[in-house]
Every structure is written in C-alpha cells, then in structure tokens.
PDB file of C-alpha atoms and ligand atoms in Angstrom:
ATOM      1  CA  MET E   1       2.786  -9.767 -24.297  1.00 64.00           C
ATOM      2  CA  GLN E   2       1.150  -6.430 -22.635  1.00 77.00           C
ATOM      3  CA  GLN E   3       0.786  -6.183 -19.176  1.00 85.00           C
ATOM      4  CA  GLN E   4      -2.516  -6.565 -17.444  1.00 91.00           C
ATOM      5  CA  ILE E   5      -4.002  -3.071 -15.987  1.00 90.00           C
ATOM      6  CA  ASN E   6      -6.968  -2.369 -14.303  1.00 96.00           C
ATOM      7  CA  GLN E   7      -8.424   0.082 -11.985  1.00 97.00           C
ATOM      8  CA  ALA E   8     -11.052   0.513  -8.959  1.00 97.00           C
ATOM      9  CA  THR E   9     -12.177   3.392  -7.040  1.00 97.00           C
ATOM     10  CA  TRP E  10     -12.899   2.946  -3.411  1.00 97.00           C
ATOM     11  CA  LEU E  11     -14.907   5.869  -1.974  1.00 97.00           C
ATOM     12  CA  THR E  12     -14.712   6.018   2.082  1.00 97.00           C
ATOM     13  CA  GLN E  13     -17.259   7.782   4.239  1.00 97.00           C
ATOM     14  CA  THR E  14     -15.512   7.005   7.520  1.00 97.00           C
ATOM     15  CA  GLU E  15     -12.123   6.216   8.446  1.00 98.00           C
ATOM     16  CA  GLN E  16     -13.281   2.378   9.180  1.00 97.00           C
ATOM     17  CA  ASP E  17     -13.954   2.360   5.561  1.00 97.00           C
ATOM     18  CA  THR E  18     -10.388   2.494   4.605  1.00 98.00           C
ATOM     19  CA  VAL E  19      -9.837  -0.132   7.246  1.00 98.00           C
ATOM     20  CA  ALA E  20     -12.285  -2.156   5.632  1.00 98.00           C
ATOM     21  CA  LEU E  21     -10.532  -2.014   2.044  1.00 98.00           C
ATOM     22  CA  ALA E  22      -6.919  -2.958   4.130  1.00 98.00           C
ATOM     23  CA  GLU E  23      -8.600  -5.821   5.519  1.00 98.00           C
ATOM     24  CA  GLN E  24      -9.841  -6.924   2.443  1.00 97.00           C
ATOM     25  CA  LEU E  25      -6.589  -6.517   0.180  1.00 98.00           C
ATOM     26  CA  ALA E  26      -4.407  -8.376   3.528  1.00 98.00           C
ATOM     27  CA  ALA E  27      -7.259 -11.365   3.067  1.00 97.00           C
ATOM     28  CA  TRP E  28      -5.712 -11.537  -0.352  1.00 97.00           C
ATOM     29  CA  VAL E  29      -1.972 -11.113   0.061  1.00 96.00           C
ATOM     30  CA  LYS E  30       1.026 -13.438  -0.806  1.00 95.00           C
ATOM     31  CA  PRO E  31       4.430 -13.753  -0.374  1.00 96.00           C
ATOM     32  CA  GLY E  32       5.941 -10.796  -2.344  1.00 96.00           C
ATOM     33  CA  ALA E  33       2.827  -8.905  -2.760  1.00 98.00           C
ATOM     34  CA  ILE E  34       3.755  -4.769  -3.405  1.00 98.00           C
ATOM     35  CA  LEU E  35       1.105  -2.059  -2.326  1.00 98.00           C
ATOM     36  CA  ALA E  36       2.617   1.430  -3.881  1.00 98.00           C
ATOM     37  CA  LEU E  37       0.794   4.334  -1.737  1.00 98.00           C
ATOM     38  CA  ASP E  38       0.909   7.755  -2.728  1.00 98.00           C
ATOM     39  CA  GLY E  39      -1.399  10.739  -1.390  1.00 98.00           C
ATOM     40  CA  ASP E  40      -0.698  14.060   0.380  1.00 97.00           C
ATOM     41  CA  LEU E  41       0.616  14.054   3.872  1.00 96.00           C
ATOM     42  CA  GLY E  42      -2.172  13.491   6.141  1.00 97.00           C
ATOM     43  CA  ALA E  43      -4.160  11.580   3.383  1.00 98.00           C
ATOM     44  CA  GLY E  44      -4.323   7.875   5.289  1.00 98.00           C
ATOM     45  CA  LYS E  45      -1.049   6.069   4.156  1.00 98.00           C
ATOM     46  CA  THR E  46      -0.112   5.311   7.311  1.00 98.00           C
ATOM     47  CA  ARG E  47      -3.455   4.636   8.639  1.00 98.00           C
ATOM     48  CA  PHE E  48      -4.290   2.280   5.784  1.00 98.00           C
ATOM     49  CA  SER E  49      -0.784   0.301   6.352  1.00 98.00           C
ATOM     50  CA  GLN E  50      -1.536   0.116  10.276  1.00 98.00           C
ATOM     51  CA  ALA E  51      -4.871  -1.760   9.526  1.00 98.00           C
ATOM     52  CA  PHE E  52      -3.008  -3.626   6.594  1.00 98.00           C
ATOM     53  CA  ALA E  53      -0.642  -4.845   9.200  1.00 98.00           C
ATOM     54  CA  ARG E  54      -3.032  -5.714  12.213  1.00 98.00           C
ATOM     55  CA  ALA E  55      -5.156  -7.825   9.709  1.00 98.00           C
ATOM     56  CA  ILE E  56      -2.190 -10.058   8.407  1.00 98.00           C
ATOM     57  CA  GLY E  57      -1.574 -10.332  12.222  1.00 98.00           C
ATOM     58  CA  VAL E  58       0.909  -8.107  13.058  1.00 98.00           C
ATOM     59  CA  LYS E  59       1.063  -7.532  17.005  1.00 96.00           C
ATOM     60  CA  GLY E  60       1.690  -4.372  18.567  1.00 87.00           C
ATOM     61  CA  ILE E  61       2.197  -0.932  17.516  1.00 91.00           C
ATOM     62  CA  VAL E  62       2.851  -0.106  13.782  1.00 92.00           C
ATOM     63  CA  ASN E  63       3.936   3.760  13.311  1.00 92.00           C
ATOM     64  CA  SER E  64       5.092   5.946  10.671  1.00 91.00           C
ATOM     65  CA  PRO E  65       8.413   4.761   9.108  1.00 84.00           C
ATOM     66  CA  THR E  66       9.311   8.160   8.152  1.00 82.00           C
ATOM     67  CA  PHE E  67      12.491   8.362   9.952  1.00 82.00           C
ATOM     68  CA  THR E  68      13.602   4.733  10.127  1.00 87.00           C
ATOM     69  CA  ILE E  69      12.641   4.639   6.413  1.00 93.00           C
ATOM     70  CA  ILE E  70      12.125   0.537   6.476  1.00 95.00           C
ATOM     71  CA  LYS E  71      10.501  -1.072   9.626  1.00 96.00           C
ATOM     72  CA  GLU E  72      10.094  -4.901   9.352  1.00 96.00           C
ATOM     73  CA  TYR E  73       7.268  -6.760  11.426  1.00 97.00           C
ATOM     74  CA  GLU E  74       5.895 -10.464  11.698  1.00 97.00           C
ATOM     75  CA  GLY E  75       2.767 -11.024  10.730  1.00 97.00           C
ATOM     76  CA  GLU E  76       0.952 -14.569  11.488  1.00 97.00           C
ATOM     77  CA  GLN E  77       1.840 -15.939   7.767  1.00 95.00           C
ATOM     78  CA  LEU E  78       4.409 -13.772   6.541  1.00 96.00           C
ATOM     79  CA  PRO E  79       6.495 -10.840   7.466  1.00 98.00           C
ATOM     80  CA  PHE E  80       5.582  -7.414   6.742  1.00 98.00           C
ATOM     81  CA  TYR E  81       8.234  -4.169   5.447  1.00 97.00           C
ATOM     82  CA  HIS E  82       6.607  -0.783   5.835  1.00 97.00           C
ATOM     83  CA  MET E  83       8.344   1.702   4.247  1.00 97.00           C
ATOM     84  CA  ASP E  84       8.278   5.730   3.805  1.00 97.00           C
ATOM     85  CA  VAL E  85      10.676   6.755   0.895  1.00 97.00           C
ATOM     86  CA  TYR E  86       9.461  10.319   1.254  1.00 95.00           C
ATOM     87  CA  ARG E  87      13.280  11.385   2.622  1.00 92.00           C
ATOM     88  CA  LEU E  88      15.139   9.174  -0.013  1.00 93.00           C
ATOM     89  CA  SER E  89      16.569  10.278  -3.185  1.00 93.00           C
ATOM     90  CA  LEU E  90      16.481   7.603  -5.822  1.00 93.00           C
ATOM     91  CA  GLU E  91      19.873   6.824  -5.605  1.00 94.00           C
ATOM     92  CA  GLU E  92      19.701   6.617  -1.977  1.00 94.00           C
ATOM     93  CA  ALA E  93      16.678   4.313  -2.162  1.00 93.00           C
ATOM     94  CA  ASP E  94      18.635   2.343  -5.079  1.00 93.00           C
ATOM     95  CA  GLU E  95      21.712   1.936  -2.495  1.00 94.00           C
ATOM     96  CA  LEU E  96      19.752   0.389   0.126  1.00 93.00           C
ATOM     97  CA  GLY E  97      18.462  -3.077  -1.779  1.00 93.00           C
ATOM     98  CA  LEU E  98      15.008  -2.880  -1.876  1.00 95.00           C
ATOM     99  CA  ASP E  99      14.797  -5.793  -4.053  1.00 95.00           C
ATOM    100  CA  ASP E 100      15.511  -7.914  -1.144  1.00 95.00           C
ATOM    101  CA  TYR E 101      12.541  -6.922   0.412  1.00 97.00           C
ATOM    102  CA  PHE E 102      10.302  -6.572  -2.821  1.00 97.00           C
ATOM    103  CA  TYR E 103      11.344 -10.236  -4.048  1.00 95.00           C
ATOM    104  CA  GLY E 104      11.455 -11.734  -0.031  1.00 93.00           C
ATOM    105  CA  ASP E 105       8.872 -13.781   1.642  1.00 94.00           C
ATOM    106  CA  GLY E 106       6.966 -10.886   2.912  1.00 97.00           C
ATOM    107  CA  VAL E 107       4.552  -8.298   1.897  1.00 98.00           C
ATOM    108  CA  THR E 108       5.696  -4.636   1.435  1.00 98.00           C
ATOM    109  CA  ILE E 109       3.780  -1.312   1.439  1.00 98.00           C
ATOM    110  CA  VAL E 110       5.945   1.506   0.519  1.00 98.00           C
ATOM    111  CA  GLU E 111       4.191   5.068   1.389  1.00 98.00           C
ATOM    112  CA  TRP E 112       5.375   7.937  -1.182  1.00 97.00           C
ATOM    113  CA  ALA E 113       5.832   4.910  -3.663  1.00 98.00           C
ATOM    114  CA  SER E 114       5.746   6.975  -6.756  1.00 97.00           C
ATOM    115  CA  LEU E 115       9.325   8.604  -5.677  1.00 96.00           C
ATOM    116  CA  ILE E 116      10.702   5.396  -6.405  1.00 97.00           C
ATOM    117  CA  LYS E 117       8.390   4.033  -9.198  1.00 96.00           C
ATOM    118  CA  GLU E 118      11.829   2.920 -11.283  1.00 96.00           C
ATOM    119  CA  LEU E 119      12.717   0.820  -8.208  1.00 97.00           C
ATOM    120  CA  LEU E 120       9.162  -1.110  -7.763  1.00 98.00           C
ATOM    121  CA  PRO E 121       8.250  -4.372  -9.806  1.00 97.00           C
ATOM    122  CA  THR E 122       6.501  -3.784 -12.690  1.00 97.00           C
ATOM    123  CA  GLU E 123       3.783  -6.138 -10.773  1.00 97.00           C
ATOM    124  CA  ARG E 124       2.477  -4.184  -8.098  1.00 98.00           C
ATOM    125  CA  LEU E 125      -0.744  -2.552  -6.501  1.00 98.00           C
ATOM    126  CA  GLU E 126      -1.080   1.313  -6.529  1.00 98.00           C
ATOM    127  CA  LEU E 127      -3.505   3.021  -4.543  1.00 98.00           C
ATOM    128  CA  TYR E 128      -3.646   6.803  -4.563  1.00 98.00           C
ATOM    129  CA  ILE E 129      -5.495   8.490  -1.509  1.00 98.00           C
ATOM    130  CA  GLU E 130      -7.175  11.704  -1.986  1.00 98.00           C
ATOM    131  CA  HIS E 131      -8.531  13.808   0.655  1.00 98.00           C
ATOM    132  CA  LEU E 132     -11.982  14.802  -0.052  1.00 97.00           C
ATOM    133  CA  GLY E 133     -12.877  16.278   3.521  1.00 94.00           C
ATOM    134  CA  ASP E 134     -13.188  15.406   7.297  1.00 97.00           C
ATOM    135  CA  GLU E 135     -12.904  10.897   6.929  1.00 98.00           C
ATOM    136  CA  LYS E 136     -14.099  11.050   3.409  1.00 98.00           C
ATOM    137  CA  ARG E 137     -11.252   9.613   0.898  1.00 98.00           C
ATOM    138  CA  ARG E 138     -11.313   8.500  -2.727  1.00 98.00           C
ATOM    139  CA  ILE E 139      -8.970   5.632  -3.100  1.00 98.00           C
ATOM    140  CA  LEU E 140      -7.920   5.065  -6.820  1.00 98.00           C
ATOM    141  CA  LEU E 141      -6.231   1.610  -6.973  1.00 98.00           C
ATOM    142  CA  THR E 142      -4.434   0.447 -10.159  1.00 98.00           C
ATOM    143  CA  GLY E 143      -3.317  -2.883 -10.492  1.00 98.00           C
ATOM    144  CA  TYR E 144      -0.536  -3.902 -12.738  1.00 97.00           C
ATOM    145  CA  GLY E 145       0.077  -7.748 -13.573  1.00 97.00           C
ATOM    146  CA  GLU E 146      -2.731 -10.198 -13.864  1.00 96.00           C
ATOM    147  CA  ILE E 147      -2.887 -10.619 -10.024  1.00 96.00           C
ATOM    148  CA  TYR E 148      -3.318  -7.184  -9.320  1.00 97.00           C
ATOM    149  CA  ALA E 149      -5.654  -6.444 -11.926  1.00 97.00           C
ATOM    150  CA  SER E 150      -7.867  -9.196 -10.677  1.00 97.00           C
ATOM    151  CA  TRP E 151      -7.695  -7.494  -6.958  1.00 97.00           C
ATOM    152  CA  CYS E 152      -9.098  -4.362  -8.703  1.00 97.00           C
ATOM    153  CA  ARG E 153     -12.218  -6.200 -10.205  1.00 96.00           C
ATOM    154  CA  ALA E 154     -13.000  -7.706  -7.322  1.00 97.00           C
ATOM    155  CA  VAL E 155     -12.826  -4.407  -5.254  1.00 97.00           C
ATOM    156  CA  SER E 156     -15.074  -2.703  -8.189  1.00 95.00           C
ATOM    157  CA  GLU E 157     -17.740  -5.181  -7.428  1.00 94.00           C
ATOM    158  CA  ILE E 158     -17.406  -5.178  -3.718  1.00 93.00           C
ATOM    159  CA  GLY E 159     -17.504  -1.301  -3.972  1.00 87.00           C
ATOM    160  CA  ALA E 160     -20.501  -1.178  -6.152  1.00 83.00           C
ATOM    161  CA  GLY E 161     -22.570  -3.369  -3.801  1.00 80.00           C
ATOM    162  CA  ARG E 162     -21.663  -1.272  -0.591  1.00 83.00           C
TER     163      ARG E 162
HETATM  164  N1  ADP C   1     -11.329   7.719   5.763  1.00 68.85           N
HETATM  165  C1  ADP C   1      -9.831   7.940   6.105  1.00 68.85           C
HETATM  166  N2  ADP C   1      -8.652   6.973   5.867  1.00 68.85           N
HETATM  167  C2  ADP C   1      -7.749   7.318   6.306  1.00 68.85           C
HETATM  168  N3  ADP C   1      -7.342   7.932   7.238  1.00 68.85           N
HETATM  169  C3  ADP C   1      -8.677   8.843   7.771  1.00 68.85           C
HETATM  170  C4  ADP C   1      -9.531   8.703   7.365  1.00 68.85           C
HETATM  171  N4  ADP C   1     -10.603   9.699   8.341  1.00 68.85           N
HETATM  172  C5  ADP C   1      -9.572  10.081   8.886  1.00 68.85           C
HETATM  173  N5  ADP C   1      -8.541   9.858   8.690  1.00 68.85           N
HETATM  174  C6  ADP C   1      -7.504  10.236   9.919  1.00 68.85           C
HETATM  175  O1  ADP C   1      -6.712  10.921   8.990  1.00 68.85           O
HETATM  176  C7  ADP C   1      -4.934  10.755   9.300  1.00 68.85           C
HETATM  177  C8  ADP C   1      -4.257  10.326   8.171  1.00 68.85           C
HETATM  178  O2  ADP C   1      -3.014  10.320   8.670  1.00 68.85           O
HETATM  179  P1  ADP C   1      -1.803   9.290   8.071  1.00 68.85           P
HETATM  180  O3  ADP C   1      -2.279   7.894   8.074  1.00 68.85           O
HETATM  181  O4  ADP C   1      -0.640   9.622   8.846  1.00 68.85           O
HETATM  182  O5  ADP C   1      -1.179   9.980   6.634  1.00 68.85           O
HETATM  183  P2  ADP C   1      -0.414   9.918   5.706  1.00 68.85           P
HETATM  184  O6  ADP C   1       0.374   8.602   6.104  1.00 68.85           O
HETATM  185  O7  ADP C   1      -0.999   9.704   4.198  1.00 68.85           O
HETATM  186  O8  ADP C   1       0.441  11.430   5.898  1.00 68.85           O
HETATM  187  C9  ADP C   1      -5.146  10.188  10.726  1.00 68.85           C
HETATM  188  O9  ADP C   1      -4.963  10.687  11.604  1.00 68.85           O
HETATM  189  C10 ADP C   1      -6.525   9.274  10.232  1.00 68.85           C
HETATM  190  O10 ADP C   1      -7.035   9.131  11.491  1.00 68.85           O
HETATM  191 MG1   MG C   2       2.397   8.227   6.353  1.00 68.85          MG
END
C-alpha cells in the first residue's frame, strides 16, 4: 500500500506564530513522534524546538545542540530528544544508533534532518522553514504516514482560519 503524504503551509508574521505552531503540534504528539526540521541557518529551527519543548512541559533552558549533537530532556508526559546533525556525516550518524531515540518512548526533533534522510523513520513530519524577512517565515509541513498526514490537514484548517 502506498504511504499517505500530505502538505500544509504555515505563514508567520511574528515569532509568536512559530510558537503557536509548535504548541499545536506538541498537543498532538505521542511517543515515537519524529519532527524533521530543515531550513537555512537562522531560519528558526532551534526557536521552534524551544517552543515545542516548553509546550510538552520541559523545564529550564533548551539551547542549540549543534555541539552536543543530541540532548535529552524530560517533558511532563514523555522524554524529548533534540538533535542537530549538521556536523555529522551520514556514517557517523549511523554509528550513533539513532533508532534507539526514534523508536523509543520520547519525541524527537532533528535539526538539519535532510542530511540524514536515509536514517529517518519513513513515518515522520518534515518542516521546512523559509526565511522571508524580519519575523516572517514560510513553514512547509510534509506529513509522511497516516498520522502525520492528518496533522497536516488539521494545520491547513487552522491556518486558513487565522
Ligand atoms: N517567525 C520566527 N520563527 C522563528 N524564529 C524567529 C522568527 N522571527 C524571528 N526569529 C528569530 O530568528 C532566530 C532563529 O534562530 P534559530 O532558531 O537559532 O535558527 P536555526 O536553528 O534555524 O539556525 C532567533 O533569533 C529568533 O528569535
Ligand atoms: Mg539551530
């Protein structure tokens, strides 16, 4: 059977609009959820991750995992794994055994996810953040698999109603 794929676009006028999207997605997550982020440096991948972490109940500061590669946090209901794979080769990433995170009890956000596309679970939500200027961003969501496809449909409806 062919995998379901769906897309949605979320436009932001202010940084708070990015926070709102992160909060909405956080409300839907279940253990094993994968959010794969891409977009140029400064697009807002880490900012999105911070808002998401806060929304699932992570206390304290969530900063960029560029140098640590993977950081683990405790949310209220489930662990949060925050990765930045910018500095990794595909081979190095493979050796880290990321599947333990991807198929674990937590929710994972990967910054620069397209660099390790081959290693990502086939079911995931991809978010591509495009910098349009100032606080304006175009966030393209692509949901692979039934659950993430349904998230995209819901985001489209919310976005249209804003
Ligand atoms: N709409 C927006 N969404 C996300 N970040 C925004 C937005 N508007 C302004 N910003 C700012 O842009 C910067 C994004 O940086 P960061 O999240 O570290 O980018 P990345 O992780 O993609 O390299 C932050 O300083 C943030 O405050
Ligand atoms: Mg970052």
